[in-house]
mmCIF file of C-alpha atoms in Angstrom:
data_model
loop_
_atom_site.group_PDB
_atom_site.id
_atom_site.type_symbol
_atom_site.label_atom_id
_atom_site.label_comp_id
_atom_site.label_asym_id
_atom_site.label_seq_id
_atom_site.Cartn_x
_atom_site.Cartn_y
_atom_site.Cartn_z
ATOM 1 C CA MET A 1 80.433 105.068 110.906
ATOM 2 C CA LYS A 2 83.085 107.535 109.497
ATOM 3 C CA LEU A 3 84.450 110.570 111.337
ATOM 4 C CA ILE A 4 85.640 113.208 108.804
ATOM 5 C CA ILE A 5 87.867 116.032 110.066
ATOM 6 C CA LYS A 6 88.204 119.061 107.789
ATOM 7 C CA PRO A 7 90.659 121.708 109.317
ATOM 8 C CA LEU A 8 89.497 125.219 109.025
ATOM 9 C CA GLU A 9 92.823 126.663 109.264
ATOM 10 C CA GLU A 10 96.489 125.507 109.582
ATOM 11 C CA TYR A 11 96.786 123.138 112.555
ATOM 12 C CA ARG A 12 99.483 121.999 114.853
ATOM 13 C CA ILE A 13 99.747 118.656 116.780
ATOM 14 C CA GLY A 14 103.007 118.564 118.881
ATOM 15 C CA LEU A 15 105.070 115.457 119.465
ATOM 16 C CA ARG A 16 107.747 117.071 121.467
ATOM 17 C CA GLN A 17 107.339 119.075 124.511
ATOM 18 C CA SER A 18 109.639 122.209 124.504
ATOM 19 C CA SER A 19 110.436 124.680 127.302
ATOM 20 C CA GLY A 20 111.702 127.952 126.281
ATOM 21 C CA ILE A 21 112.739 128.741 122.773
ATOM 22 C CA VAL A 22 111.794 126.279 120.078
ATOM 23 C CA ILE A 23 114.540 125.715 117.495
ATOM 24 C CA GLU A 24 112.879 125.390 114.152
ATOM 25 C CA ASN A 25 114.584 122.246 112.946
ATOM 26 C CA LEU A 26 113.825 120.429 116.212
ATOM 27 C CA ASP A 27 110.172 121.245 116.290
ATOM 28 C CA VAL A 28 108.271 117.862 115.797
ATOM 29 C CA ILE A 29 104.726 117.728 114.889
ATOM 30 C CA SER A 30 102.267 115.140 113.367
ATOM 31 C CA ALA A 31 99.613 115.911 110.610
ATOM 32 C CA PHE A 32 97.842 112.742 111.722
ATOM 33 C CA PRO A 33 95.774 112.937 114.935
ATOM 34 C CA SER A 34 96.399 109.893 117.079
ATOM 35 C CA PRO A 35 93.462 107.704 118.788
ATOM 36 C CA THR A 36 93.999 109.790 121.865
ATOM 37 C CA THR A 37 93.411 113.025 120.036
ATOM 38 C CA ILE A 38 90.354 111.399 118.288
ATOM 39 C CA LEU A 39 89.035 110.123 121.646
ATOM 40 C CA GLY A 40 89.362 113.809 123.154
ATOM 41 C CA ILE A 41 87.314 114.957 119.912
ATOM 42 C CA ILE A 42 84.643 112.409 120.606
ATOM 43 C CA GLY A 43 84.603 113.393 124.159
ATOM 44 C CA ARG A 44 84.060 117.035 123.106
ATOM 45 C CA LEU A 45 81.411 116.166 120.596
ATOM 46 C CA ASN A 46 79.539 114.173 123.230
ATOM 47 C CA ASN A 47 79.910 116.927 125.892
ATOM 48 C CA ALA A 48 81.702 114.390 128.181
ATOM 49 C CA GLN A 49 83.689 115.795 131.124
ATOM 50 C CA PRO A 50 87.359 115.160 131.188
ATOM 51 C CA SER A 51 88.699 112.550 133.597
ATOM 52 C CA GLU A 52 90.874 113.481 136.565
ATOM 53 C CA ALA A 53 92.686 110.197 136.367
ATOM 54 C CA ASP A 54 96.544 109.830 136.054
ATOM 55 C CA GLY A 55 98.533 108.082 133.349
ATOM 56 C CA ILE A 56 96.440 106.126 130.974
ATOM 57 C CA GLU A 57 93.611 105.467 133.616
ATOM 58 C CA ASP A 58 91.653 108.569 131.947
ATOM 59 C CA LEU A 59 91.736 106.508 128.585
ATOM 60 C CA LYS A 60 90.373 103.529 130.401
ATOM 61 C CA GLU A 61 87.651 105.478 131.874
ATOM 62 C CA ALA A 62 86.689 107.111 128.499
ATOM 63 C CA TYR A 63 86.823 103.834 126.487
ATOM 64 C CA LYS A 64 84.458 102.143 129.275
ATOM 65 C CA SER A 65 82.083 105.109 129.160
ATOM 66 C CA LEU A 66 81.784 104.823 125.261
ATOM 67 C CA THR A 67 81.788 101.046 124.957
ATOM 68 C CA SER A 68 80.593 99.814 128.373
ATOM 69 C CA ARG A 69 83.852 97.447 127.937
ATOM 70 C CA GLU A 70 87.107 97.340 130.028
ATOM 71 C CA LEU A 71 90.206 98.399 128.159
ATOM 72 C CA ASN A 72 92.904 95.971 128.373
ATOM 73 C CA PRO A 73 96.213 97.816 127.179
ATOM 74 C CA TYR A 74 97.855 94.558 126.526
ATOM 75 C CA ASN A 75 95.353 92.797 124.152
ATOM 76 C CA TYR A 76 97.746 92.407 121.275
ATOM 77 C CA LYS A 77 95.031 92.770 118.608
ATOM 78 C CA SER A 78 91.467 94.041 118.005
ATOM 79 C CA ASP A 79 89.014 93.072 115.281
ATOM 80 C CA ASN A 80 86.872 96.140 116.118
ATOM 81 C CA PRO A 81 89.038 98.930 117.452
ATOM 82 C CA LEU A 82 87.112 101.910 118.784
ATOM 83 C CA ILE A 83 89.052 104.196 116.345
ATOM 84 C CA TRP A 84 90.459 103.149 112.901
ATOM 85 C CA GLY A 85 92.531 105.393 110.421
ATOM 86 C CA PRO A 86 93.377 107.786 109.199
ATOM 87 C CA VAL A 87 92.766 107.681 105.499
ATOM 88 C CA ILE A 88 93.852 111.071 103.792
ATOM 89 C CA TYR A 89 92.292 113.115 100.882
ATOM 90 C CA LYS A 90 94.133 115.948 99.485
ATOM 91 C CA ALA A 91 92.124 119.003 98.239
ATOM 92 C CA ASN A 92 89.672 117.665 95.518
ATOM 93 C CA ASP A 93 91.694 114.469 94.748
ATOM 94 C CA PRO A 94 89.395 111.550 95.322
ATOM 95 C CA SER A 95 92.111 109.003 95.773
ATOM 96 C CA PRO A 96 92.657 107.800 99.374
ATOM 97 C CA HIS A 97 96.179 108.186 100.656
ATOM 98 C CA TYR A 98 97.739 106.849 103.755
ATOM 99 C CA PRO A 99 100.226 108.196 106.596
ATOM 100 C CA LEU A 100 103.920 107.686 106.435
ATOM 101 C CA LEU A 101 105.810 108.699 109.651
ATOM 102 C CA PHE A 102 104.205 111.804 110.763
ATOM 103 C CA SER A 103 104.489 114.432 108.000
ATOM 104 C CA LYS A 104 104.386 112.386 104.614
ATOM 105 C CA LEU A 105 101.719 110.751 102.524
ATOM 106 C CA ILE A 106 101.763 107.320 100.771
ATOM 107 C CA LEU A 107 100.053 108.200 97.619
ATOM 108 C CA ASP A 108 99.660 104.856 96.002
ATOM 109 C CA VAL A 109 99.980 101.690 97.921
ATOM 110 C CA LYS A 110 101.081 99.467 95.031
ATOM 111 C CA ASN A 111 103.749 101.716 94.101
ATOM 112 C CA TYR A 112 104.850 102.075 97.631
ATOM 113 C CA VAL A 113 105.265 98.415 98.418
ATOM 114 C CA ASN A 114 106.907 97.913 95.086
ATOM 115 C CA ILE A 115 109.388 100.696 95.670
ATOM 116 C CA LYS A 116 108.603 102.918 92.792
ATOM 117 C CA GLU A 117 109.336 106.566 92.717
ATOM 118 C CA GLY A 118 106.607 109.099 93.194
ATOM 119 C CA ALA A 119 104.776 106.948 95.751
ATOM 120 C CA VAL A 120 105.638 109.309 98.525
ATOM 121 C CA GLU A 121 104.927 113.024 99.105
ATOM 122 C CA GLU A 122 105.722 115.641 101.935
ATOM 123 C CA LEU A 123 102.772 117.400 103.434
ATOM 124 C CA HIS A 124 102.781 120.980 102.954
ATOM 125 C CA PHE A 125 103.461 123.113 106.220
ATOM 126 C CA GLN A 126 104.264 126.610 107.247
ATOM 127 C CA THR A 127 106.941 127.967 109.731
ATOM 128 C CA ARG A 128 105.708 130.849 111.632
ATOM 129 C CA GLN A 129 107.496 133.153 114.135
ATOM 130 C CA MET A 130 105.580 133.412 117.481
ATOM 131 C CA ASN A 131 106.180 135.628 120.480
ATOM 132 C CA GLN A 132 106.142 134.602 124.164
ATOM 133 C CA ILE A 133 104.404 137.559 126.072
ATOM 134 C CA ASN A 134 105.292 138.717 129.577
ATOM 135 C CA ARG A 135 101.731 138.658 131.148
ATOM 136 C CA SER A 136 102.514 141.398 133.622
ATOM 137 C CA ASN A 137 103.657 144.160 131.160
ATOM 138 C CA ARG A 138 102.485 142.711 127.700
ATOM 139 C CA THR A 139 106.197 142.878 126.368
ATOM 140 C CA THR A 140 107.754 140.078 124.328
ATOM 141 C CA ILE A 141 110.106 137.868 126.281
ATOM 142 C CA HIS A 142 111.476 136.138 123.144
ATOM 143 C CA SER A 143 110.606 134.917 119.818
ATOM 144 C CA PHE A 144 110.469 131.335 118.586
ATOM 145 C CA TYR A 145 109.169 129.386 115.494
ATOM 146 C CA GLN A 146 106.566 126.758 115.182
ATOM 147 C CA LYS A 147 105.336 124.686 112.450
ATOM 148 C CA PHE A 148 101.723 124.311 111.287
ATOM 149 C CA PHE A 149 100.303 121.895 108.711
ATOM 150 C CA SER A 150 98.169 122.883 105.672
ATOM 151 C CA SER A 151 94.462 122.773 106.004
ATOM 152 C CA GLU A 152 94.103 121.275 102.439
ATOM 153 C CA TYR A 153 94.094 117.750 103.755
ATOM 154 C CA THR A 154 90.895 115.791 104.891
ATOM 155 C CA LEU A 155 91.304 113.186 107.537
ATOM 156 C CA GLU A 156 88.925 110.210 107.680
ATOM 157 C CA TYR A 157 88.618 107.868 110.592
ATOM 158 C CA CYS A 158 86.130 104.956 111.399
ATOM 159 C CA VAL A 159 84.610 105.180 114.898
ATOM 160 C CA ASN A 160 82.494 102.538 116.699
ATOM 161 C CA VAL A 161 80.440 104.987 118.711
ATOM 162 C CA SER A 162 77.484 107.370 118.308
ATOM 163 C CA VAL A 163 78.442 111.129 117.875
ATOM 164 C CA ASN A 164 77.156 114.141 116.288
ATOM 165 C CA GLY A 165 79.432 116.546 114.228
ATOM 166 C CA ARG A 166 80.264 120.210 114.725
ATOM 167 C CA ILE A 167 83.180 122.546 115.068
ATOM 168 C CA VAL A 168 85.869 121.481 117.499
ATOM 169 C CA PRO A 169 89.390 122.418 118.509
ATOM 170 C CA ILE A 170 92.209 120.408 116.986
ATOM 171 C CA GLY A 171 95.703 120.426 118.275
ATOM 172 C CA GLY A 172 97.092 123.362 119.963
ATOM 173 C CA GLU A 173 97.229 127.032 119.347
ATOM 174 C CA ASN A 174 93.483 127.389 119.377
ATOM 175 C CA ARG A 175 92.933 125.811 115.962
ATOM 176 C CA TYR A 176 89.723 124.397 114.839
ATOM 177 C CA ALA A 177 88.331 121.838 112.546
ATOM 178 C CA GLU A 178 84.865 120.857 111.227
ATOM 179 C CA VAL A 179 83.720 117.309 112.158
ATOM 180 C CA GLU A 180 81.427 115.545 109.748
ATOM 181 C CA ILE A 181 79.784 112.095 110.520
ATOM 182 C CA ARG A 182 78.882 109.723 107.731
ATOM 183 C CA ASP A 183 76.863 106.434 108.212
ATOM 184 C CA SER A 184 79.085 104.435 105.783
ATOM 185 C CA GLN A 185 81.560 101.645 105.971
ATOM 186 C CA CYS A 186 85.310 102.087 105.760
ATOM 187 C CA ASP A 187 87.732 100.014 103.444
ATOM 188 C CA TYR A 188 89.988 98.113 105.560
ATOM 189 C CA GLY A 189 91.737 96.459 102.746
ATOM 190 C CA LYS A 190 92.401 92.766 102.496
ATOM 191 C CA GLY A 191 95.425 90.428 102.464
ATOM 192 C CA ASP A 192 98.198 88.963 104.669
ATOM 193 C CA TYR A 193 100.403 92.219 104.246
ATOM 194 C CA ALA A 194 99.543 95.701 105.895
ATOM 195 C CA ILE A 195 100.665 99.175 106.250
ATOM 196 C CA LEU A 196 100.388 100.670 109.692
ATOM 197 C CA LEU A 197 98.180 103.714 109.711
ATOM 198 C CA GLN A 198 98.926 104.541 113.464
ATOM 199 C CA PRO A 199 102.050 103.799 115.533
ATOM 200 C CA LEU A 200 102.175 100.153 116.581
ATOM 201 C CA LEU A 201 103.159 100.401 120.259
ATOM 202 C CA PHE A 202 105.335 97.693 121.732
ATOM 203 C CA GLU A 203 107.360 96.922 125.012
ATOM 204 C CA THR A 204 110.555 94.619 125.171
ATOM 205 C CA ASP A 205 113.654 94.208 127.059
ATOM 206 C CA LYS A 206 115.054 91.962 124.455
ATOM 207 C CA ASP A 207 116.726 92.370 120.948
ATOM 208 C CA TYR A 208 113.307 92.388 119.231
ATOM 209 C CA PHE A 209 114.574 91.945 115.700
ATOM 210 C CA THR A 210 116.271 88.647 116.431
ATOM 211 C CA ARG A 211 113.582 87.320 118.636
ATOM 212 C CA ILE A 212 110.377 89.066 117.452
ATOM 213 C CA ASN A 213 108.144 86.585 119.215
ATOM 214 C CA THR A 214 109.249 87.795 122.731
ATOM 215 C CA VAL A 215 107.953 91.439 121.962
ATOM 216 C CA LYS A 216 104.795 92.623 123.924
ATOM 217 C CA GLY A 217 102.665 94.000 121.055
ATOM 218 C CA PHE A 218 104.244 91.895 118.121
ATOM 219 C CA GLU A 219 102.245 88.827 118.780
ATOM 220 C CA CYS A 220 100.379 89.093 115.322
ATOM 221 C CA VAL A 221 103.626 90.231 113.427
ATOM 222 C CA GLU A 222 105.122 87.749 111.221
ATOM 223 C CA GLU A 223 107.582 89.913 109.446
ATOM 224 C CA ILE A 224 108.684 93.677 109.413
ATOM 225 C CA TYR A 225 109.744 95.308 106.276
ATOM 226 C CA GLY A 226 109.900 98.862 107.337
ATOM 227 C CA ILE A 227 109.305 102.146 105.796
ATOM 228 C CA LEU A 228 110.287 103.479 102.330
ATOM 229 C CA VAL A 229 113.437 105.688 102.703
ATOM 230 C CA GLU A 230 116.064 107.265 100.428
ATOM 231 C CA LYS A 231 119.394 105.723 100.770
ATOM 232 C CA GLY A 232 121.866 107.853 98.712
ATOM 233 C CA ASN A 233 120.623 107.967 95.358
ATOM 234 C CA ARG A 234 118.087 105.119 95.567
ATOM 235 C CA ILE A 235 115.106 104.155 97.625
ATOM 236 C CA ASP A 236 114.589 101.012 99.800
ATOM 237 C CA PHE A 237 112.764 99.761 102.925
ATOM 238 C CA LYS A 238 114.311 100.081 106.400
ATOM 239 C CA VAL A 239 112.975 99.209 109.764
ATOM 240 C CA LYS A 240 112.733 102.083 112.046
ATOM 241 C CA THR A 241 111.401 102.495 115.576
ATOM 242 C CA VAL A 242 110.314 105.810 117.355
ATOM 243 C CA TYR A 243 109.465 106.647 120.937
ATOM 244 C CA TYR A 244 106.030 107.820 120.949
ATOM 245 C CA ALA A 245 104.160 109.848 123.737
ATOM 246 C CA LEU A 246 100.501 109.119 124.461
ATOM 247 C CA GLY A 247 99.911 112.702 125.051
ATOM 248 C CA TYR A 248 98.421 114.536 128.153
ATOM 249 C CA GLY A 249 95.400 113.714 130.462
ATOM 250 C CA LYS A 250 95.664 115.253 133.916
ATOM 251 C CA VAL A 251 99.581 114.584 133.648
ATOM 252 C CA ARG A 252 101.796 113.448 130.911
ATOM 253 C CA ARG A 253 100.984 109.916 129.822
ATOM 254 C CA PRO A 254 103.678 107.257 129.205
ATOM 255 C CA MET A 255 105.980 107.112 126.295
ATOM 256 C CA LEU A 256 106.484 103.723 124.472
ATOM 257 C CA GLN A 257 108.261 102.321 121.626
ATOM 258 C CA ALA A 258 106.623 102.202 118.370
ATOM 259 C CA LEU A 259 106.727 101.030 114.648
ATOM 260 C CA PRO A 260 105.759 104.189 112.903
ATOM 261 C CA PRO A 261 102.846 104.951 110.480
ATOM 262 C CA GLY A 262 103.777 103.812 106.929
ATOM 263 C CA THR A 263 105.561 100.515 108.243
ATOM 264 C CA VAL A 264 104.990 97.445 106.096
ATOM 265 C CA ILE A 265 104.519 94.235 107.896
ATOM 266 C CA LYS A 266 103.334 90.713 107.293
ATOM 267 C CA VAL A 267 100.343 89.658 109.637
ATOM 268 C CA LYS A 268 100.007 86.149 111.077
ATOM 269 C CA GLU A 269 97.320 84.030 109.626
ATOM 270 C CA GLU A 270 95.688 83.736 113.196
ATOM 271 C CA CYS A 271 95.206 87.510 113.150
ATOM 272 C CA ARG A 272 93.378 87.557 109.834
ATOM 273 C CA ASP A 273 90.463 89.479 111.182
ATOM 274 C CA ALA A 274 92.579 92.160 113.096
ATOM 275 C CA LYS A 275 92.209 95.927 112.197
ATOM 276 C CA ALA A 276 94.610 96.973 114.806
ATOM 277 C CA LEU A 277 97.641 95.479 116.489
ATOM 278 C CA GLY A 278 99.793 95.947 119.560
ATOM 279 C CA ILE A 279 99.522 97.572 122.865
ATOM 280 C CA LEU A 280 96.250 99.826 123.051
ATOM 281 C CA SER A 281 94.897 98.312 119.805
ATOM 282 C CA GLU A 282 91.458 98.249 121.115
ATOM 283 C CA LEU A 283 91.688 101.964 121.273
ATOM 284 C CA GLY A 284 93.124 102.346 117.759
ATOM 285 C CA PHE A 285 96.704 102.328 118.002
ATOM 286 C CA GLY A 286 98.412 99.987 115.475
ATOM 287 C CA ALA A 287 95.605 100.454 112.983
ATOM 288 C CA ILE A 288 96.364 98.632 109.759
ATOM 289 C CA TYR A 289 95.317 98.912 106.172
ATOM 290 C CA ARG A 290 95.670 95.429 104.482
ATOM 291 C CA TYR A 291 96.690 94.548 100.995
ATOM 292 C CA GLU A 292 97.485 91.647 98.790
ATOM 293 C CA ASN A 293 101.124 90.810 97.822
ATOM 294 C CA LEU A 294 101.444 92.973 94.923
ATOM 295 C CA SER A 295 104.999 92.183 93.674
#
């Protein structure tokens, strides 16, 4: 089943908590809702009551209520994740695109993995001046800036749960999106190579690039090639990691290391049916789009 998100206005999904004035160039947002955000949307659509549990226990409760199964955060792969995606469509362009980091698009997989120019595009966003108001006298305390992504992009996810579509909040600042449900199959791709659609969460105390087999979350990863970045006057692959926060429940959830969306990897043969890898893969983190070796 496909869950189609069509933002009705510019939207904002913050990746960094800020207290006080937001400096414009430090404002970090994502154009691509994470599995925890999609889980919250599913809960709203099904009129579920938010859990009062701390940490990731609320995610476990929500997962069990939807699937009747226990969520094991450390299952290193999932052949049938609750949430898979996103695949992105731009305006009236029928071609599927895929996320790169948190604000870029992979326009063409073949050109991307073969390091061709024009394979990547920045998503459009606006920067707006906002005012923090003193509630007692309604005067402005200070002004700050926040970024909002354009509503021209449609986000497509596969979900393994029954749900009905309607208008729901998306991100912060009271933004809304239309959710449409389609009874159709997703294209997961095929092949031994893959592009990450969601952060692949991992934990390690070791030097994980010299001993990849010791990393919790990398059990299905044979090789890591990285993401396409500019290096001076040329483009090439570079391995990057980020710290990724799992958002808020009753309290702030943990922050884990992750390979970001757009990372190219080779998947081990024993994981040939997996559609998501790493920590919380059953929920949908580490979702992958597979492809054949196109070089």
